[in-house]
Coordinates of C-alpha atoms in Angstrom, one line a residue:
X1 CA 0.0 0.0 -0.1
X2 CA 3.0 2.4 0.9
X3 CA 4.4 1.7 -2.5
X4 CA 1.4 2.2 -4.2
X5 CA 0.6 5.5 -2.4
X6 CA 4.1 6.6 -3.3
X7 CA 3.8 5.8 -6.9
X8 CA 0.4 7.8 -6.8
X9 CA 2.4 10.7 -5.2
X10 CA 5.2 10.8 -7.8
X11 CA 2.6 10.6 -10.7
X12 CA 0.8 13.7 -9.4
X13 CA 4.4 15.4 -8.9
X14 CA 5.0 14.7 -12.7
X15 CA 1.7 15.8 -13.6
X16 CA 2.0 19.1 -11.8
X17 CA 5.4 19.8 -13.3
X18 CA 4.1 19.2 -16.8
X19 CA 1.2 21.4 -16.2
X20 CA 3.7 24.0 -14.6
X21 CA 5.9 23.7 -17.9
X22 CA 2.8 24.1 -20.2
X23 CA 2.1 27.3 -18.1
X24 CA 5.5 28.6 -18.4
X25 CA 5.6 28.4 -21.8
X26 CA 2.5 30.0 -22.6
X27 CA 3.5 32.9 -20.2
X28 CA 6.5 33.5 -22.4
X29 CA 4.3 33.4 -25.6
X30 CA 1.8 35.8 -24.0
X31 CA 4.5 38.3 -23.3
X32 CA 5.5 38.1 -26.9
X33 CA 2.1 38.5 -28.2
X34 CA 1.2 41.3 -25.9
X35 CA 4.5 43.2 -26.0
X36 CA 6.1 42.7 -29.3
X37 CA 3.5 41.1 -31.6
X38 CA 3.4 44.1 -34.5
X39 CA 7.2 44.0 -34.7
X40 CA 7.1 40.1 -35.0
X41 CA 4.5 40.2 -37.7
X42 CA 6.2 43.2 -39.3
X43 CA 9.2 40.9 -39.7
X44 CA 7.5 37.9 -40.7
X45 CA 5.8 39.6 -43.4
X46 CA 8.9 40.6 -45.0
X47 CA 9.6 36.9 -45.7
X48 CA 8.4 37.3 -49.2
X49 CA 11.7 37.8 -50.6
X50 CA 12.4 34.1 -50.9
X51 CA 11.7 30.8 -49.3
X52 CA 15.0 30.8 -47.7
X53 CA 14.7 34.1 -46.0
X54 CA 11.1 32.8 -44.9
X55 CA 12.7 29.7 -43.5
X56 CA 15.5 31.5 -41.7
X57 CA 12.8 34.0 -39.9
X58 CA 10.6 31.0 -38.8
X59 CA 13.4 30.0 -36.5
X60 CA 13.7 33.0 -34.2
X61 CA 10.0 33.2 -34.4
X62 CA 9.5 29.9 -33.1
X63 CA 12.2 30.7 -30.5
X64 CA 10.1 33.7 -29.4
X65 CA 6.7 32.3 -29.4
X66 CA 7.9 29.0 -28.0
X67 CA 5.8 27.2 -30.5
X68 CA 6.0 26.1 -34.0
X69 CA 2.1 25.8 -34.3
X70 CA 1.7 29.6 -33.4
X71 CA 4.2 30.6 -36.1
X72 CA 2.2 28.3 -38.7
X73 CA -1.0 29.6 -37.6
X74 CA 0.5 33.2 -38.4
X75 CA 1.8 31.9 -41.7
X76 CA -1.4 30.7 -42.8
X77 CA -3.1 34.1 -41.9
X78 CA -0.6 35.8 -43.9
X79 CA -1.3 33.5 -46.9
X80 CA -4.8 33.7 -46.9
X81 CA -4.9 37.7 -46.6
X82 CA -2.5 37.4 -49.5
X83 CA 0.5 39.2 -47.8
X84 CA 2.6 36.3 -48.1
X85 CA 3.2 33.6 -51.1
X86 CA 2.2 29.9 -50.3
X87 CA 5.7 28.7 -50.9
X88 CA 7.1 31.4 -48.6
X89 CA 4.6 30.3 -45.8
X90 CA 5.6 27.0 -46.2
X91 CA 9.0 27.6 -45.8
X92 CA 8.3 29.8 -42.8
X93 CA 6.7 27.0 -41.3
X94 CA 9.6 24.6 -41.9
X95 CA 11.9 27.1 -40.4
X96 CA 9.7 27.2 -37.0
X97 CA 10.0 23.6 -36.7
X98 CA 13.7 24.0 -36.5
X99 CA 13.2 26.8 -34.1
X100 CA 10.8 24.7 -31.9
X101 CA 13.6 21.9 -31.7
X102 CA 16.2 24.6 -31.3
X103 CA 14.1 25.9 -28.1
X104 CA 14.2 22.2 -26.8
X105 CA 18.0 22.0 -27.1
X106 CA 18.4 25.6 -25.5
X107 CA 16.3 24.4 -22.4
X108 CA 18.7 21.6 -21.7
X109 CA 21.6 23.7 -21.3
X110 CA 22.9 23.9 -17.6
X111 CA 21.5 27.2 -16.5
X112 CA 19.6 26.2 -13.6
X113 CA 21.4 28.8 -11.8
X114 CA 19.8 31.5 -13.5
X115 CA 16.4 30.3 -12.3
X116 CA 16.3 32.6 -9.2
X117 CA 17.6 35.8 -11.2
X118 CA 15.1 35.2 -14.0
X119 CA 12.1 35.4 -11.5
X120 CA 13.4 38.1 -9.6
X121 CA 14.4 40.4 -12.5
X122 CA 11.1 39.3 -14.2
X123 CA 8.8 39.7 -11.2
X124 CA 10.6 43.2 -10.7
X125 CA 9.8 44.4 -14.3
X126 CA 6.4 43.0 -14.6
X127 CA 5.2 44.8 -11.2
X128 CA 7.1 48.1 -11.8
X129 CA 7.5 48.8 -15.3
X130 CA 5.7 51.8 -16.8
X131 CA 5.4 50.7 -20.5
X132 CA 4.1 47.6 -22.0
X133 CA 7.2 46.1 -23.6
X134 CA 9.1 46.3 -20.7
X135 CA 6.2 44.7 -18.6
X136 CA 5.7 42.1 -21.0
X137 CA 9.5 41.4 -21.0
X138 CA 9.2 41.0 -17.3
X139 CA 6.5 38.5 -18.0
X140 CA 8.6 36.6 -20.3
X141 CA 11.5 36.2 -18.0
X142 CA 9.0 35.0 -15.3
X143 CA 7.9 32.1 -17.8
X144 CA 11.6 31.3 -18.7
X145 CA 12.4 30.9 -14.9
X146 CA 9.2 28.9 -14.3
X147 CA 10.1 26.5 -17.2
X148 CA 13.4 26.1 -15.6
X149 CA 11.5 25.1 -12.1
X150 CA 9.3 22.9 -14.1
X151 CA 12.1 20.9 -15.7
X152 CA 13.9 20.4 -12.4
X153 CA 10.5 19.2 -10.9
X154 CA 10.1 16.7 -14.0
X155 CA 13.5 15.5 -13.1
X156 CA 13.0 15.4 -9.5
X157 CA 9.7 13.3 -10.0
X158 CA 11.2 10.7 -12.5
X159 CA 14.4 9.7 -10.1
X160 CA 12.4 7.8 -7.7
X161 CA 10.2 6.0 -10.2
X162 CA 13.2 4.0 -11.6
X163 CA 12.6 1.3 -9.2
X164 CA 9.2 0.8 -9.6
X165 CA 8.0 -2.5 -11.1
X166 CA 5.0 -1.0 -13.0
X167 CA 7.2 1.6 -14.6
X168 CA 10.1 -0.9 -15.4
X169 CA 7.2 -3.0 -17.4
X170 CA 6.2 -0.1 -19.1
X171 CA 9.7 1.0 -20.3
X172 CA 10.1 -2.8 -21.5
X173 CA 7.2 -2.4 -23.5
X174 CA 8.2 0.9 -25.2
X175 CA 11.7 -0.3 -25.7
X176 CA 10.4 -3.5 -27.7
X177 CA 7.5 -1.6 -29.3
X178 CA 9.0 1.5 -31.2
X179 CA 5.6 1.9 -33.0
X180 CA 3.9 2.0 -29.6
X181 CA 6.3 4.5 -28.4
X182 CA 5.8 6.7 -31.6
X183 CA 1.9 6.6 -31.4
X184 CA 2.1 7.4 -27.6
X185 CA 4.4 10.3 -28.5
X186 CA 2.2 11.7 -31.1
X187 CA -0.9 11.5 -28.8
X188 CA 0.9 13.1 -26.0
X189 CA 2.0 16.0 -28.2
X190 CA -1.6 16.3 -29.1
X191 CA -2.9 16.2 -25.6
X192 CA -0.2 18.8 -24.5
X193 CA -1.0 20.7 -27.4
X194 CA 2.9 21.4 -27.5
X195 CA 5.6 19.1 -29.1
X196 CA 7.9 21.3 -27.3
X197 CA 6.8 20.4 -23.6
X198 CA 6.2 16.7 -24.8
X199 CA 9.6 16.5 -26.2
X200 CA 11.3 18.3 -22.9
X201 CA 9.3 15.7 -21.0
X202 CA 10.9 12.6 -22.8
X203 CA 14.2 14.2 -22.4
X204 CA 13.7 14.3 -18.7
X205 CA 12.7 10.8 -18.8
X206 CA 15.8 9.7 -20.8
X207 CA 18.2 11.7 -18.7
X208 CA 17.4 9.5 -15.6
X209 CA 17.4 6.2 -17.6
X210 CA 13.7 5.9 -17.4
X211 CA 13.5 5.6 -21.3
X212 CA 16.4 4.3 -23.4
X213 CA 17.3 6.5 -26.3
X214 CA 15.6 4.4 -28.9
X215 CA 12.4 4.4 -27.2
X216 CA 12.5 8.0 -26.3
X217 CA 13.7 9.0 -29.8
X218 CA 10.8 6.9 -31.2
X219 CA 8.5 9.0 -28.7
X220 CA 10.1 12.3 -30.0
X221 CA 9.7 11.5 -33.9
X222 CA 6.0 10.6 -32.8
X223 CA 5.8 14.1 -31.1
X224 CA 6.7 15.7 -34.3
X225 CA 3.9 14.0 -36.2
X226 CA 1.7 15.2 -33.3
X227 CA 3.2 18.9 -33.2
X228 CA 2.5 19.0 -37.3
X229 CA -1.1 17.5 -36.7
X230 CA -2.2 20.5 -34.3
X231 CA -2.2 23.2 -36.6
X232 CA -3.8 21.1 -39.6
X233 CA -6.9 20.5 -37.2
X234 CA -6.8 24.3 -35.9
X235 CA -7.1 25.5 -39.7
X236 CA -9.7 23.1 -41.0
X237 CA -12.1 26.2 -41.4
X238 CA -9.3 28.4 -42.9
X239 CA -9.3 29.3 -46.6
X240 CA -7.7 26.7 -49.0
X241 CA -4.5 28.6 -49.4
X242 CA -3.9 28.6 -45.7
X243 CA -4.9 25.1 -45.2
X244 CA -2.6 23.9 -48.2
X245 CA 0.8 25.1 -46.4
X246 CA -0.1 23.6 -43.4
X247 CA -1.0 20.1 -45.0
X248 CA 2.2 20.3 -47.0
X249 CA 4.4 20.9 -43.7
X250 CA 2.2 17.8 -42.2
X251 CA 3.3 15.8 -45.2
X252 CA 6.9 16.9 -44.8
X253 CA 7.2 16.6 -41.1
X254 CA 4.7 13.7 -40.4
X255 CA 5.7 11.6 -43.3
X256 CA 9.3 12.5 -42.4
X257 CA 8.8 11.3 -38.9
X258 CA 7.5 7.9 -40.1
X259 CA 10.6 7.2 -42.4
X260 CA 12.9 8.2 -39.5
X261 CA 11.0 6.0 -37.4
X262 CA 11.9 3.2 -39.7
X263 CA 15.6 4.1 -40.1
X264 CA 15.7 4.1 -36.3
X265 CA 14.5 0.7 -35.8
X266 CA 17.5 -0.7 -38.0
X267 CA 20.1 1.8 -36.5
X268 CA 19.7 1.7 -33.1
X269 CA 23.6 1.7 -32.1
X270 CA 23.9 4.6 -34.4
X271 CA 22.3 6.9 -32.0
X272 CA 25.5 6.9 -29.9
X273 CA 27.2 9.2 -32.4
X274 CA 24.5 11.9 -31.5
X275 CA 25.8 12.6 -27.8
X276 CA 27.3 10.8 -24.9
X277 CA 24.1 10.4 -23.1
X278 CA 20.4 9.3 -23.7
X279 CA 19.0 12.8 -23.2
X280 CA 21.7 14.4 -25.5
X281 CA 21.0 11.8 -28.3
X282 CA 17.2 12.6 -28.1
X283 CA 17.8 16.3 -28.2
X284 CA 20.1 16.1 -30.9
X285 CA 17.8 13.6 -32.9
X286 CA 15.1 16.1 -32.7
X287 CA 17.2 19.1 -33.9
X288 CA 18.9 16.7 -36.8
X289 CA 15.6 15.6 -37.8
X290 CA 13.9 18.9 -38.1
X291 CA 16.9 20.3 -39.8
X292 CA 17.1 17.6 -42.4
X293 CA 13.4 17.9 -43.2
X294 CA 13.6 21.7 -43.7
X295 CA 16.8 21.3 -46.1
X296 CA 15.2 18.5 -48.0
X297 CA 11.6 20.0 -48.3
X298 CA 12.7 23.6 -49.2
X299 CA 13.4 22.7 -52.8
X300 CA 10.2 20.3 -53.1
X301 CA 8.0 23.0 -51.6
X302 CA 6.3 23.9 -54.9
X303 CA 5.6 20.0 -55.6
X304 CA 4.1 19.6 -52.2
X305 CA 2.0 22.4 -52.3
X306 CA 0.5 21.2 -55.6
X307 CA -0.4 18.0 -53.9
X308 CA -1.7 19.8 -51.1
X309 CA -4.0 21.8 -53.5
X310 CA -5.3 18.3 -54.8
X311 CA -6.0 17.1 -51.1
X312 CA -7.6 20.4 -49.9
X313 CA -9.0 21.9 -52.9
X314 CA -10.8 25.2 -52.9
X315 CA -14.2 25.0 -51.5
X316 CA -15.4 27.6 -54.2
X317 CA -18.8 29.1 -53.7
X318 CA -21.0 25.9 -53.2
X319 CA -23.8 27.0 -50.9
X320 CA -23.6 25.8 -47.3
X321 CA -26.3 24.8 -44.5
X322 CA -28.9 27.9 -44.1
X323 CA -27.7 30.1 -41.4
X324 CA -29.6 29.8 -38.2
X325 CA -29.9 32.9 -36.0
X326 CA -28.7 32.9 -32.4
X327 CA -31.6 35.5 -31.9
X328 CA -33.9 33.2 -30.1
X329 CA -37.3 35.1 -29.5
X330 CA -38.5 32.5 -27.2
X331 CA -36.1 33.6 -24.3
X332 CA -37.0 37.6 -24.7
X333 CA -38.8 37.0 -21.2
X334 CA -35.3 35.9 -19.6
X335 CA -33.1 39.0 -20.1
X336 CA -29.9 37.1 -19.3
X337 CA -30.4 34.5 -21.7
X338 CA -31.8 36.8 -24.4
X339 CA -28.6 39.1 -23.9
X340 CA -26.3 36.1 -24.4
X341 CA -28.4 35.2 -27.6
X342 CA -27.4 38.8 -28.9
X343 CA -23.9 38.6 -28.0
X344 CA -23.3 35.2 -29.7
X345 CA -25.0 36.9 -32.9
X346 CA -22.9 39.9 -32.6
X347 CA -19.9 37.5 -32.2
X348 CA -20.9 36.0 -35.5
X349 CA -21.1 39.7 -37.1
X350 CA -17.6 40.5 -36.2
X351 CA -16.4 37.2 -37.4
X352 CA -18.1 37.9 -40.7
X353 CA -16.4 41.4 -40.6
X354 CA -13.0 39.7 -40.0
X355 CA -13.7 37.1 -43.0
X356 CA -14.3 40.2 -45.0
X357 CA -11.4 42.2 -44.2
X358 CA -8.7 39.4 -44.5
X359 CA -8.9 39.1 -48.3
X360 CA -9.7 42.4 -49.4
X361 CA -6.3 44.2 -49.6
X362 CA -5.1 41.1 -52.0
X363 CA -7.7 42.1 -54.5
X364 CA -5.3 45.4 -55.2
X365 CA -2.9 43.2 -56.4
X366 CA -4.7 40.3 -58.0
X367 CA -8.3 40.7 -58.7
X368 CA -10.7 37.7 -57.8
X369 CA -14.5 37.8 -58.9
X370 CA -15.2 35.1 -56.3
X371 CA -13.5 37.0 -53.5
X372 CA -15.2 40.2 -54.2
X373 CA -18.6 38.5 -54.5
X374 CA -17.8 36.9 -51.4
X375 CA -17.3 40.5 -49.8
X376 CA -20.1 41.6 -51.3
X377 CA -22.5 39.1 -49.9
X378 CA -20.7 39.1 -46.5
X379 CA -21.7 42.8 -46.3
X380 CA -25.3 42.1 -47.2
X381 CA -25.5 39.5 -44.4
X382 CA -23.6 41.9 -41.8
X383 CA -26.5 44.2 -42.8
X384 CA -29.2 41.8 -42.1
X385 CA -27.6 40.6 -38.8
X386 CA -27.2 44.4 -37.7
X387 CA -31.0 45.0 -38.2
X388 CA -31.9 41.9 -36.6
X389 CA -29.9 42.5 -33.6
X390 CA -31.3 46.2 -33.2
X391 CA -34.8 44.7 -33.4
X392 CA -34.0 41.9 -31.1
X393 CA -32.7 44.5 -28.4
X394 CA -35.9 46.9 -29.1
X395 CA -38.0 43.8 -28.2
X396 CA -35.8 42.9 -24.9
X397 CA -36.1 46.3 -23.9
X398 CA -39.9 46.0 -23.6
X399 CA -39.2 43.7 -20.4
X400 CA -38.6 44.9 -17.2
X401 CA -34.8 45.2 -17.1
X402 CA -32.2 45.9 -14.5
X403 CA -29.9 48.9 -14.9
X404 CA -27.0 46.6 -15.7
X405 CA -29.0 44.6 -18.2
X406 CA -30.2 47.6 -20.1
X407 CA -26.8 48.9 -20.1
X408 CA -25.5 45.5 -21.8
X409 CA -28.2 45.8 -24.3
X410 CA -27.3 49.2 -25.1
X411 CA -23.7 48.2 -25.3
X412 CA -24.6 45.0 -27.8
X413 CA -26.6 47.7 -29.9
X414 CA -23.7 50.1 -30.3
X415 CA -21.4 47.3 -30.9
X416 CA -23.7 46.2 -33.9
X417 CA -23.9 49.7 -35.2
X418 CA -19.8 49.7 -35.4
X419 CA -19.3 46.2 -36.8
X420 CA -22.0 47.6 -39.5
X421 CA -19.9 50.5 -40.1
X422 CA -16.7 48.5 -40.5
X423 CA -18.2 46.1 -42.9
X424 CA -19.4 49.3 -45.0
X425 CA -16.1 50.8 -45.1
X426 CA -14.5 47.3 -46.3
X427 CA -17.3 46.9 -49.1
X428 CA -18.1 50.3 -50.1
X429 CA -14.6 51.8 -49.8
X430 CA -11.8 49.1 -49.9
X431 CA -13.5 46.9 -52.4
X432 CA -14.4 49.9 -54.6
X433 CA -10.8 50.8 -54.8
X434 CA -9.5 47.4 -55.6
X435 CA -12.1 47.3 -58.4
X436 CA -11.2 50.7 -59.7
X437 CA -7.4 49.6 -59.8
X438 CA -8.3 46.5 -61.6
X439 CA -10.7 48.3 -64.0
X440 CA -8.0 50.9 -64.8
X441 CA -5.2 48.4 -65.0
X442 CA -3.1 50.2 -62.3
X443 CA -1.3 49.0 -59.1
X444 CA 0.0 50.4 -56.1
X445 CA 3.8 51.1 -56.1
X446 CA 5.9 48.4 -54.1
X447 CA 6.6 50.7 -51.5
X448 CA 2.8 51.9 -51.2
X449 CA 1.3 48.2 -51.1
X450 CA 4.2 47.4 -48.2
X451 CA 2.8 50.2 -46.4
X452 CA -0.8 49.3 -46.9
X453 CA 0.2 45.7 -46.2
X454 CA 1.7 46.6 -42.6
X455 CA -1.4 48.6 -41.4
X456 CA -3.8 45.9 -42.8
X457 CA -2.1 43.3 -41.0
X458 CA -2.1 45.2 -37.8
X459 CA -5.6 46.3 -38.1
X460 CA -6.6 42.5 -38.9
X461 CA -4.8 41.1 -35.7
X462 CA -6.7 43.8 -33.6
X463 CA -9.8 42.9 -35.1
X464 CA -9.2 39.3 -33.8
X465 CA -8.4 40.6 -30.7
X466 CA -11.7 42.6 -30.4
X467 CA -13.4 39.1 -31.3
X468 CA -11.7 37.5 -28.3
X469 CA -12.5 40.2 -26.0
X470 CA -16.1 39.4 -26.7
X471 CA -15.7 36.2 -25.3
X472 CA -13.1 36.7 -22.8
X473 CA -13.6 40.2 -21.5
X474 CA -10.1 40.3 -20.3
X475 CA -9.2 43.7 -18.9
X476 CA -5.7 43.8 -19.8
X477 CA -6.4 42.9 -23.2
X478 CA -9.2 45.3 -23.8
X479 CA -6.4 48.1 -22.3
X480 CA -4.2 47.0 -24.9
X481 CA -6.6 47.3 -28.0
X482 CA -7.6 50.8 -26.7
X483 CA -3.7 51.5 -26.7
X484 CA -3.6 50.0 -30.2
X485 CA -6.4 52.7 -31.4
X486 CA -3.9 55.6 -30.7
X487 CA -1.1 53.3 -32.3
X488 CA -3.1 53.0 -35.4
X489 CA -3.8 56.6 -35.8
X490 CA -0.3 57.5 -35.4
X491 CA 0.7 54.8 -37.7
X492 CA -1.7 56.0 -40.4
X493 CA -0.5 59.7 -40.1
X494 CA 3.0 58.2 -40.6
X495 CA 2.4 56.4 -43.5
X496 CA 0.5 59.3 -45.1
X497 CA 3.4 61.6 -44.5
X498 CA 5.6 58.7 -46.2
X499 CA 3.5 58.6 -49.1
X500 CA 3.6 62.3 -49.5
X501 CA 7.4 62.2 -49.1
X502 CA 7.5 59.6 -51.9
X503 CA 5.3 61.9 -54.3
X504 CA 7.7 64.7 -53.7
X505 CA 10.4 62.5 -54.8
X506 CA 8.5 61.1 -57.7
X507 CA 8.8 57.5 -56.4
X508 CA 5.1 57.1 -55.9
X509 CA 2.5 56.6 -58.5
X510 CA 0.5 59.9 -59.0
X511 CA -2.4 58.1 -60.6
X512 CA -3.0 55.7 -57.6
X513 CA -2.3 58.5 -54.9
X514 CA -5.7 59.3 -53.9
X515 CA -6.9 55.8 -53.9
X516 CA -3.7 55.0 -51.6
X517 CA -4.6 57.4 -49.1
X518 CA -8.3 56.5 -49.2
X519 CA -7.2 53.0 -48.5
X520 CA -5.2 54.1 -45.4
X521 CA -8.2 56.2 -44.0
X522 CA -10.7 53.3 -44.8
X523 CA -8.3 50.6 -42.6
X524 CA -8.2 53.5 -39.7
X525 CA -11.8 53.8 -39.7
X526 CA -12.3 49.9 -39.6
X527 CA -9.9 49.6 -36.7
X528 CA -11.7 52.5 -34.8
X529 CA -15.2 50.7 -35.1
X530 CA -14.2 47.4 -33.7
X531 CA -12.2 49.0 -30.8
X532 CA -15.7 49.9 -29.4
X533 CA -15.4 46.3 -28.0
X534 CA -13.0 47.3 -25.4
X535 CA -14.2 50.4 -23.7
X536 CA -17.3 48.8 -22.2
X537 CA -14.7 46.3 -20.5
X538 CA -12.4 48.8 -19.1
X539 CA -15.3 51.0 -18.0
X540 CA -16.6 48.4 -15.8
X541 CA -13.3 47.9 -14.4
X542 CA -13.2 51.7 -13.4
X543 CA -10.5 52.4 -15.6
X544 CA -12.0 54.7 -18.3
X545 CA -11.8 58.5 -17.7
X546 CA -14.1 60.4 -20.1
X547 CA -11.1 60.8 -22.4
X548 CA -8.6 58.3 -21.8
X549 CA -7.6 55.5 -19.8
X550 CA -7.2 56.1 -15.9
X551 CA -3.8 56.0 -14.7
X552 CA -0.6 56.2 -16.4
X553 CA 0.7 53.1 -14.7
X554 CA -1.9 51.2 -16.7
X555 CA -0.7 52.4 -20.2
X556 CA 1.9 49.6 -19.9
X557 CA -0.1 46.6 -18.8

């Protein structure tokens, strides 16, 4: 009984350590996203210069975000928005796989003595910094320190289990069944939603002789398959161009992992060449595998994308199931339920605005009748949802509402108005500009299109943040969105000034000058419209003054 209790205790210790590792990795990624995402997205957008450049940029992006999946999703978004070519997007994803493997290698360095200083400096920055980047840098340092704590906990938890008969039976089975170990590694990476965390756990087991190098290597190869499958599932509803680069990466990384597993079964003794210990061998196998996949896949990227296009063809404009409104009239006598229905319909309305905004700028470079038709049809749907929400809220207000319920109802109506304004800017302004360019056979200059792409991408990211806020109500993210409104306004002024400077130097197209400036203003108006989501959240938190966020200390939150 005592032994059984000890095993249960060690298992809980291990599970807690893995949970802390996942949380630490998420903290680092959150710090990057909240403090440095515009700069990171701008750097990744510049990858259109070639596949090699895109692959190289994918490496530090995965190091920063602690996730190849996050980079893959970003690359897919750039491709679907027309900001990145499919080949460059695939190359960036392959580079991110290498970056994730390199991250695992860096975590294995003997730097545990830095844990306490990382936590100390990180907490000090996070608690006292006056600006957002420094505050989020503190968050990242805390996450890094906690990751080292978690890895130490994993090593501590695994050491006593070496003498467990049950564990020895499991180890013996995994050692004799590499396919089973491969499948288990894939499943664990999927369950953790992080191939990085899964690989670090396998390495910790190998470092205490809990797993022989061959079994740990098989599980690590399985984690590569599981890690490549995660973004494939997350992008099932994405446009075909985005799905194709993710699927091509799955073919390369997942298929390569299966081939490497077959080689591993016949080359057991060759693992010793990769390092003096089982842990070193597994880490170096992981890094060497992803490097080899990237180097072999880059020349074959075009063929892989054509194969992926066959496997994930464009869905076209085939009619889908009839749209069912969330506005249930039967719950109007239950205000809280009715408000929930209205908010769900509002979220759907916002998602439609996001879907309209993503491809519209790409029409300025390459006109597509189907995309233009989708935007026009989507605008009609947004108009209908806007009218339906207003009518629903008006009917709801006939009921006896509390002050809080009445305020929420008015907020939903105001947000619906703003989302309709945003859709109108996209369909009547931005789409009209793109159509005029196509009809007249003109194009924006390379420098002008680069500026527009930068603003469009930042606005698109903030629209997604606004939609997330509708679900989460997170105060810190709401503050960030309000700060972004000021940042976008300043960015639009800067880009207008840059455009005028190019006109003075005769390096900008005079024929498209007005259209360029109108597109900048339209993007700013779309952004201003969706920022309304944040104001009610910070107001409820008591952090909104009549003209600005309350307290200078909150500006960097």
